[in-house]
Amino acid sequence: MSRAGARFGAVALPLSGVAAVVVVWEVASRLAANATLVPPPLTVWRAFAAMQGSDLPADIGASLLHLAIGYGLGVGAGLALALVAASSRALEAIVDPFVEFLRPISPIAWIPLAILLFGVGRAVPVFLIFYASMFPIFVATLDGIRRVDARLIHAARSLGASRRLVVTRVVLPAALPSVIAGARLSLGVAWMSLVAGEIVGGDAGIGWRILWYQEFFQMDRVMAAILIVGVLGLGADLLLRALQHLARRWNPAAAESAA
Amino acid sequence: MTGGMTRPLSRRARVLLPLSVLLVVLASWEAAVQATRTQGLVPHPGGVLWSGAQLTANGVIFQAMSGSLARVLIGFLFGACVGIPLGLAVGAFGTLDRALRPVLDALRSIAPIAWIPMAILWLGVRGNAALFVVAYGAVFPFIVNSSQAVRQVDRRLLSAARALGAGRWVMLRSVLLPSALPMIFTGARIALAFAWASIIAAELAVGIKVAGHGRSVAGIGQLMVETLYVKRDVDALVFYMLVVGLVSFAIDAGLRRVQERLLPWKSH
């Protein structure tokens, strides 16, 4: 393929995929012949445009706030726990079984208890996001630290580096790609938990708004909100994918093993 | 920090240390709840054990579990039937991959649970809406891993087989399948775990809609909603949570075992 052809393919092909979905959807809505059951693409687009002038910015803001607080706390806690577990075998022996016990309990299963403890409200999605994002980054970071080339550490130590210097200058930089890979996994589950938490136990945010529109049977708006959930989630993932790309240039070997 | 910097613990210490910490935590938790007389408001270990024993004895937990697991299995199989062929096609044909990738990525980023209002509208509250959510969640791990499985087949193996005169069938059976299957199976493991999480979410969301209509107990999610809003039993709620976690653990460990047994040559 020529260069112009390649560039054409890079733009035209994805567009044609999107166009195909819109066409299929249009056909489905014509077949169903019921704008509530399958709202036509144009109706959803109009709903989206109408939402922009009303609740949408506030809803997205609320969701992003949930995400920022919950994800920030969760990633912070996961990183701190991983550092603690990596610093001594005894602490690892204590932390690791607890993590392995809690990890299979999906954040979703916490929803009822979270509702009971915090009440329906913003604390429920924030707690779920916190819980969900803690584990992937813990596992990835610990794994990354364990994989740091022991020769690098020995070299630094024999050159007289203090323990702190070894951690900040050798271990953490070498483990960074794993940390970012973990952060990306964390963000994925955090996003799922955000939507579930807002739908089942929240009182603000884009997920909660989906159920709100359902109460008023505005299915075009429901559909628009669902698509917004997808686009926001994709945007967040692309952001971390770009970070991961940077990390790969930083430390190709570690990025390879973390991927 | 790693390797040579700390000495490994003995095996006994590795078991006894976390166990004793756990016992201390549980005992002080129980004591705190007893001392403040907050039983019923705050879950406590003794209460969780007690309601666990009751719910196991009267079979409530098994009934709910079989309803949920049946839906997970159907949704999982549906996900496999759609996801594997689609993933293989996307992996084999670069043009198709580039055309569909933005659409698939965007759809994948929609949390399955977000579809619940549409699913209820299309399929109704009684079980099928939850089924849709599960199938939706299970499709994507299959797509991602199947396409990856095709892409990472070693081209040199293919040319070697072709040079040695392998026909289409031999090629498929002896080269393509063995190198793609482990990755697809890993996709299945992720899909099943995801399906199990989605069913709980879907049943919770559906359960809240039908709670109080007297027909809400159909799966473990609905049971949790009923326990939360009707019975207000904290201890039972924690017991259900533990069971949900145990099932996830069993699913993952079980499938890992199967994978080692069936596809021992390569595991991801």
XYZ file of C-alpha atoms in Angstrom:
527
model
C 0.000 0.000 0.000
C 1.312 3.473 -0.827
C 1.721 6.028 1.912
C -1.317 8.000 0.845
C -3.210 4.749 0.659
C -2.122 3.800 4.164
C -3.224 7.154 5.512
C -6.536 6.787 3.715
C -6.987 3.361 5.291
C -6.164 4.659 8.760
C -9.018 7.161 8.585
C -11.514 5.626 6.175
C -11.565 2.111 7.601
C -12.478 3.045 11.183
C -15.046 5.498 9.832
C -16.582 2.805 7.657
C -16.856 0.548 10.711
C -18.697 3.255 12.635
C -20.889 3.959 9.604
C -21.760 0.263 9.287
C -22.912 0.171 12.917
C -25.065 3.266 12.408
C -26.654 1.703 9.319
C -27.366 -1.597 11.111
C -28.876 0.333 13.979
C -31.048 2.419 11.638
C -32.293 -0.748 9.929
C -33.023 -2.344 13.306
C -35.020 0.666 14.432
C -37.006 0.689 11.162
C -37.724 -3.015 11.581
C -38.781 -2.568 15.193
C -40.811 0.467 14.092
C -40.943 1.650 17.667
C -38.901 4.692 18.651
C -39.002 3.680 22.315
C -37.868 0.094 21.814
C -35.039 0.945 19.417
C -34.513 4.704 19.238
C -33.184 5.604 15.739
C -29.633 7.023 15.578
C -30.861 10.493 14.642
C -33.244 10.608 17.621
C -30.424 9.587 19.955
C -28.208 12.264 18.438
C -30.904 14.880 19.063
C -31.303 13.610 22.632
C -27.571 13.929 23.089
C -27.643 17.491 21.764
C -30.522 18.361 24.090
C -28.758 16.801 27.076
C -25.695 18.957 26.482
C -27.710 22.028 27.354
C -29.145 20.525 30.538
C -27.783 17.912 32.946
C -25.011 16.287 30.966
C -22.015 18.457 31.982
C -22.945 18.188 35.664
C -23.454 14.409 35.388
C -20.119 13.854 33.700
C -18.499 16.140 36.264
C -20.013 14.122 39.113
C -18.833 10.828 37.593
C -15.334 12.152 37.023
C -15.246 13.386 40.617
C -16.231 9.899 41.851
C -13.517 8.458 39.644
C -10.869 10.951 40.741
C -11.456 10.381 44.463
C -11.984 6.629 44.351
C -9.270 5.878 41.820
C -6.787 8.216 43.489
C -7.327 6.608 46.885
C -7.391 3.080 45.473
C -4.235 3.413 43.398
C -2.507 5.160 46.290
C -3.475 2.395 48.708
C -2.503 -0.343 46.244
C 0.900 1.237 45.623
C 1.522 1.774 49.334
C 0.544 -1.823 50.137
C 2.811 -3.143 47.383
C 5.744 -1.104 48.703
C 5.057 -2.335 52.227
C 4.812 -5.948 51.048
C 8.026 -5.584 49.047
C 9.953 -4.124 51.960
C 9.900 -7.206 54.167
C 9.066 -10.864 53.815
C 7.136 -10.882 57.089
C 4.871 -8.015 55.987
C 4.378 -9.680 52.626
C 3.340 -12.903 54.363
C 0.676 -10.896 56.207
C -0.554 -8.644 53.375
C -0.559 -11.178 50.551
C -3.114 -13.693 51.932
C -5.525 -10.860 52.776
C -5.256 -9.496 49.250
C -5.665 -12.948 47.719
C -8.722 -13.500 49.897
C -10.388 -10.172 49.076
C -9.434 -10.022 45.394
C -11.948 -12.621 44.143
C -14.778 -10.764 45.915
C -15.731 -8.469 43.066
C -16.545 -4.840 43.899
C -20.072 -5.536 42.663
C -20.641 -7.942 45.550
C -19.875 -5.098 47.951
C -22.704 -2.907 46.638
C -25.417 -4.049 49.075
C -23.116 -3.772 52.074
C -21.878 -0.384 50.874
C -25.466 0.819 50.575
C -26.179 -0.421 54.083
C -23.056 1.169 55.552
C -23.027 4.491 53.675
C -26.607 4.834 52.457
C -27.538 5.460 48.840
C -25.316 8.320 47.733
C -21.978 9.364 46.402
C -19.981 7.312 48.902
C -21.160 4.044 47.290
C -19.535 4.520 43.841
C -16.468 6.127 45.412
C -15.991 3.164 47.757
C -16.483 0.651 44.931
C -13.964 2.425 42.703
C -11.487 2.571 45.581
C -11.885 -1.148 46.283
C -11.775 -2.144 42.605
C -8.682 -0.152 41.696
C -6.617 -1.236 44.694
C -5.899 -4.835 43.652
C -4.686 -4.745 40.031
C -2.082 -2.101 40.793
C -1.009 -3.911 43.967
C -0.416 -7.166 42.096
C 1.309 -5.507 39.130
C 3.541 -3.295 41.259
C 4.646 -6.103 43.553
C 5.350 -8.253 40.517
C 7.273 -5.414 38.889
C 9.412 -4.851 41.981
C 10.148 -8.569 42.244
C 11.328 -8.614 38.640
C 13.812 -5.779 39.018
C 17.176 -7.055 37.904
C 18.970 -8.069 41.134
C 22.300 -7.171 39.517
C 21.208 -3.540 39.273
C 20.448 -3.491 42.994
C 23.710 -5.205 43.906
C 25.623 -2.821 41.671
C 23.982 0.224 43.257
C 24.587 -1.097 46.760
C 28.195 -1.965 46.149
C 28.691 1.533 44.797
C 27.537 2.749 48.193
C 23.911 3.723 47.518
C 21.724 3.909 50.613
C 18.591 1.793 50.859
C 16.468 4.835 50.134
C 18.516 5.750 47.112
C 18.233 2.179 45.818
C 14.441 2.346 46.141
C 13.962 5.754 44.550
C 16.647 5.541 41.879
C 16.765 1.862 40.934
C 13.733 -0.147 42.043
C 10.931 2.318 41.325
C 12.138 3.468 37.888
C 12.680 -0.148 36.825
C 9.218 -1.134 38.077
C 7.462 1.881 36.523
C 6.159 0.115 33.394
C 4.536 -2.568 35.569
C 3.031 0.135 37.755
C 1.499 1.860 34.733
C 0.234 -1.430 33.306
C -1.390 -2.073 36.688
C -2.839 1.436 36.743
C -4.457 0.769 33.372
C -5.997 -2.507 34.558
C -7.175 -0.701 37.681
C -8.830 1.998 35.613
C -10.732 -0.592 33.574
C -12.314 -2.259 36.591
C -12.765 1.128 38.258
C -14.855 2.330 35.326
C -17.078 -0.771 35.445
C -17.500 -0.325 39.197
C -18.319 3.348 38.778
C -21.194 2.598 36.444
C -22.502 -0.292 38.557
C -22.159 1.705 41.778
C -23.950 4.737 40.374
C -26.742 2.654 38.858
C -27.451 0.527 41.899
C -26.446 2.729 44.824
C -25.658 6.256 43.667
C -27.528 9.543 43.484
C -25.371 11.410 40.960
C -23.293 10.796 37.850
C -23.794 9.514 34.342
C -24.631 5.945 35.470
C -27.268 7.178 37.868
C -28.691 9.410 35.113
C -29.272 6.343 32.918
C -31.710 5.027 35.490
C -33.237 8.487 35.947
C -34.084 8.714 32.240
C -35.476 5.203 32.418
C -37.907 6.311 35.131
C -39.250 8.889 32.660
C -39.131 6.349 29.850
C -36.891 8.599 27.735
C -35.169 5.719 26.011
C -33.434 7.972 23.471
C -31.689 9.701 26.347
C -30.954 6.356 28.018
C -29.287 5.230 24.816
C -27.303 8.475 24.507
C -26.120 8.165 28.112
C -25.059 4.528 27.534
C -22.957 5.612 24.558
C -21.421 8.425 26.595
C -20.373 5.838 29.198
C -18.574 3.953 26.433
C -16.837 7.017 24.996
C -15.678 8.254 28.416
C -14.353 4.817 29.341
C -12.534 4.586 26.033
C -11.044 8.055 26.501
C -9.693 7.153 29.928
C -8.176 3.944 28.560
C -6.542 5.763 25.635
C -4.962 8.187 28.088
C -3.321 5.394 30.053
C -2.404 3.556 26.863
C -0.428 6.654 25.834
C 1.305 6.635 29.228
C 2.107 2.961 28.746
C 3.610 3.752 25.378
C 5.887 6.315 27.018
C 6.902 3.758 29.638
C 7.757 1.261 26.931
C 10.316 3.674 25.535
C 11.600 4.225 29.048
C 12.232 0.579 29.833
C 11.451 -1.778 26.943
C 12.370 -5.023 28.714
C 10.191 -4.425 31.754
C 7.288 -3.179 29.635
C 7.465 -6.374 27.606
C 7.269 -8.589 30.674
C 4.469 -6.502 32.186
C 2.308 -6.602 29.062
C 13.978 -4.686 48.538
C 14.058 -7.719 46.305
C 16.088 -10.824 45.844
C 19.122 -10.717 48.036
C 18.012 -7.931 50.332
C 15.629 -9.860 52.576
C 15.817 -13.427 53.752
C 12.884 -15.733 52.819
C 10.645 -16.825 55.699
C 10.301 -20.430 56.714
C 7.243 -22.245 55.521
C 5.746 -22.413 59.000
C 6.117 -18.684 59.511
C 4.448 -18.016 56.176
C 1.332 -19.860 57.324
C 1.276 -19.007 61.016
C 1.974 -15.288 60.667
C -1.045 -14.318 58.519
C -3.227 -16.812 60.374
C -2.479 -15.300 63.767
C -2.987 -11.763 62.454
C -6.325 -12.869 60.982
C -7.408 -14.458 64.277
C -6.483 -11.338 66.235
C -8.392 -9.132 63.787
C -11.503 -11.323 63.858
C -11.451 -11.686 67.643
C -11.072 -7.970 68.291
C -13.775 -7.251 65.711
C -16.168 -9.622 67.449
C -15.275 -8.146 70.827
C -15.789 -4.585 69.574
C -19.235 -5.381 68.200
C -20.236 -7.221 71.394
C -18.958 -4.387 73.574
C -20.769 -1.651 71.677
C -23.930 -3.777 71.262
C -24.160 -2.958 67.576
C -25.134 -6.454 66.393
C -27.515 -6.128 63.455
C -26.081 -2.766 62.443
C -22.506 -3.838 61.896
C -21.649 -7.314 60.593
C -19.608 -9.443 62.998
C -17.794 -12.773 62.478
C -20.020 -14.790 64.817
C -23.201 -13.537 63.164
C -21.848 -14.225 59.684
C -21.005 -17.798 60.691
C -24.440 -18.279 62.245
C -26.442 -16.958 59.263
C -24.156 -18.884 56.949
C -24.977 -22.114 58.745
C -28.714 -21.339 58.614
C -28.788 -20.387 54.934
C -26.801 -23.503 54.021
C -29.035 -25.752 56.100
C -32.336 -24.520 54.607
C -30.936 -24.566 51.072
C -31.731 -20.939 50.225
C -28.186 -20.270 49.102
C -28.077 -23.281 46.765
C -31.362 -22.389 45.097
C -30.267 -18.826 44.396
C -26.849 -20.000 43.303
C -28.171 -22.482 40.757
C -30.378 -19.782 39.201
C -27.450 -17.391 38.870
C -24.982 -20.008 37.666
C -27.382 -21.258 34.975
C -27.662 -17.724 33.595
C -23.904 -17.248 33.742
C -23.358 -20.453 31.768
C -25.866 -19.564 29.051
C -24.494 -16.054 28.736
C -20.935 -17.395 28.672
C -21.739 -19.878 25.891
C -23.461 -17.147 23.926
C -20.403 -14.960 24.376
C -18.189 -17.779 23.092
C -20.377 -18.408 20.034
C -20.261 -14.749 19.009
C -16.866 -13.723 20.359
C -14.597 -16.526 19.110
C -15.565 -16.370 15.389
C -15.557 -12.573 15.456
C -12.196 -12.491 17.227
C -10.666 -15.009 14.807
C -11.917 -13.016 11.821
C -10.632 -9.727 13.228
C -7.290 -11.343 14.015
C -6.915 -12.904 10.572
C -7.941 -9.930 8.422
C -6.167 -6.660 9.141
C -8.665 -4.625 7.153
C -11.578 -5.921 9.198
C -9.591 -5.260 12.362
C -8.984 -1.627 11.488
C -12.589 -1.106 10.436
C -14.096 -2.621 13.572
C -11.567 -1.673 16.227
C -12.981 1.744 17.243
C -16.497 0.309 17.375
C -15.435 -2.728 19.397
C -13.270 -0.637 21.728
C -16.122 1.776 22.393
C -18.629 -1.041 22.958
C -16.166 -2.781 25.255
C -15.846 0.380 27.337
C -19.579 0.427 28.024
C -19.968 -1.329 31.349
C -22.385 -4.235 30.683
C -24.555 -3.076 33.552
C -25.228 0.235 31.757
C -27.378 -1.705 29.285
C -29.784 -2.775 32.002
C -32.625 -0.342 31.094
C -32.539 -1.386 27.425
C -32.199 -5.047 28.399
C -35.232 -4.835 30.650
C -37.171 -3.152 27.856
C -36.172 -5.774 25.300
C -36.211 -8.942 27.369
C -38.155 -8.316 30.541
C -37.218 -8.358 34.176
C -37.467 -12.073 34.843
C -34.002 -13.392 34.240
C -33.538 -12.569 30.573
C -32.447 -8.965 31.085
C -29.696 -10.214 33.374
C -28.828 -12.820 30.746
C -28.276 -10.088 28.156
C -25.939 -8.220 30.483
C -23.913 -11.372 31.139
C -23.625 -12.298 27.459
C -22.565 -8.746 26.616
C -19.854 -8.846 29.256
C -18.594 -12.266 28.138
C -18.267 -11.451 24.418
C -15.334 -9.047 24.675
C -12.739 -11.192 26.450
C -13.393 -13.824 23.768
C -12.948 -11.284 20.954
C -9.789 -9.769 22.422
C -8.068 -13.066 23.149
C -9.114 -14.884 19.971
C -7.834 -12.070 17.767
C -4.628 -11.901 19.792
C -4.300 -15.695 19.479
C -4.400 -15.524 15.675
C -1.962 -12.622 15.522
C 0.681 -14.290 17.640
C 0.856 -17.520 15.667
C 4.496 -17.857 14.669
C 4.709 -17.148 10.920
C 7.871 -19.278 10.693
C 5.926 -22.319 11.861
C 3.375 -21.699 9.129
C 5.972 -21.368 6.402
C 7.860 -24.379 7.722
C 4.706 -26.495 7.621
C 3.887 -25.224 4.144
C 7.417 -25.951 2.930
C 7.102 -29.486 4.289
C 3.995 -29.920 2.172
C 1.252 -29.629 4.787
C -2.254 -29.300 3.375
C -4.886 -26.943 4.668
C -6.313 -29.416 7.140
C -2.953 -30.433 8.611
C -2.024 -26.788 8.851
C -5.177 -25.967 10.790
C -5.057 -29.034 13.017
C -1.356 -29.250 13.753
C -0.143 -25.662 13.614
C -2.905 -23.080 13.948
C -5.130 -24.671 16.572
C -2.397 -25.758 18.998
C -0.803 -22.347 19.008
C -4.065 -20.394 19.261
C -5.997 -22.514 21.757
C -4.164 -21.608 24.991
C -4.799 -17.918 24.469
C -8.446 -18.473 23.573
C -8.829 -20.560 26.695
C -7.345 -17.759 28.762
C -9.991 -15.536 27.176
C -12.623 -18.004 28.319
C -11.304 -17.799 31.856
C -11.488 -14.004 31.848
C -14.935 -14.131 30.230
C -16.321 -16.485 32.851
C -14.958 -14.393 35.709
C -16.400 -11.275 34.102
C -19.734 -13.005 33.479
C -19.966 -13.928 37.145
C -19.334 -10.330 38.231
C -21.850 -9.063 35.660
C -24.601 -11.419 36.756
C -24.367 -10.128 40.314
C -24.524 -6.527 39.079
C -27.429 -7.268 36.747
C -29.398 -9.145 39.376
C -28.816 -6.359 41.862
C -30.105 -3.777 39.385
C -33.059 -5.912 38.314
C -33.724 -6.981 41.890
C -34.175 -3.409 43.024
C -36.755 -2.918 40.280
C -38.846 -5.919 41.310
C -38.139 -6.035 45.047
C -41.337 -6.138 47.000
C -43.364 -7.799 44.271
C -42.939 -11.126 45.971
C -41.055 -12.731 43.108
C -37.671 -11.237 43.619
C -35.726 -14.291 44.735
C -34.360 -15.817 41.559
C -30.602 -15.453 41.852
C -28.018 -14.514 44.407
C -28.139 -10.852 43.374
C -31.883 -10.644 43.949
C -31.418 -12.473 47.238
C -28.925 -9.802 48.280
C -31.352 -7.021 47.378
C -34.098 -8.688 49.386
C -31.742 -9.166 52.315
C -30.759 -5.517 52.101
C -34.142 -3.846 51.723
C -36.633 -6.285 53.213
C -34.833 -8.327 55.864
C -32.069 -5.839 56.656
C -29.776 -8.694 57.698
C -26.162 -7.448 57.654
C -24.614 -10.758 58.582
C -26.375 -12.667 55.812
C -25.239 -9.978 53.375
C -21.600 -10.519 54.297
C -22.106 -14.283 54.018
C -23.465 -13.855 50.455
C -20.488 -11.673 49.615
C -18.101 -14.346 50.792
C -19.959 -16.972 48.757
C -19.759 -14.777 45.645
C -16.023 -14.416 46.207
C -15.629 -18.139 46.794
C -17.376 -18.912 43.504
C -15.098 -16.492 41.591
C -12.113 -18.141 43.189
C -13.384 -21.649 42.377
C -14.131 -20.671 38.759
C -10.645 -19.291 38.235
C -8.803 -22.095 40.008
C -10.923 -24.751 38.294
C -10.400 -23.373 34.800
C -6.675 -22.971 35.421
C -6.582 -26.670 36.311
C -8.526 -27.611 33.184
C -6.202 -25.474 31.086
C -3.109 -27.192 32.486
C -4.651 -30.590 31.878
C -6.059 -30.006 28.376
C -3.502 -27.606 26.946
C -0.315 -28.373 28.835
C 2.059 -27.127 26.148
C 1.720 -23.421 26.764
C -0.026 -21.365 29.334
C -0.418 -17.614 29.479
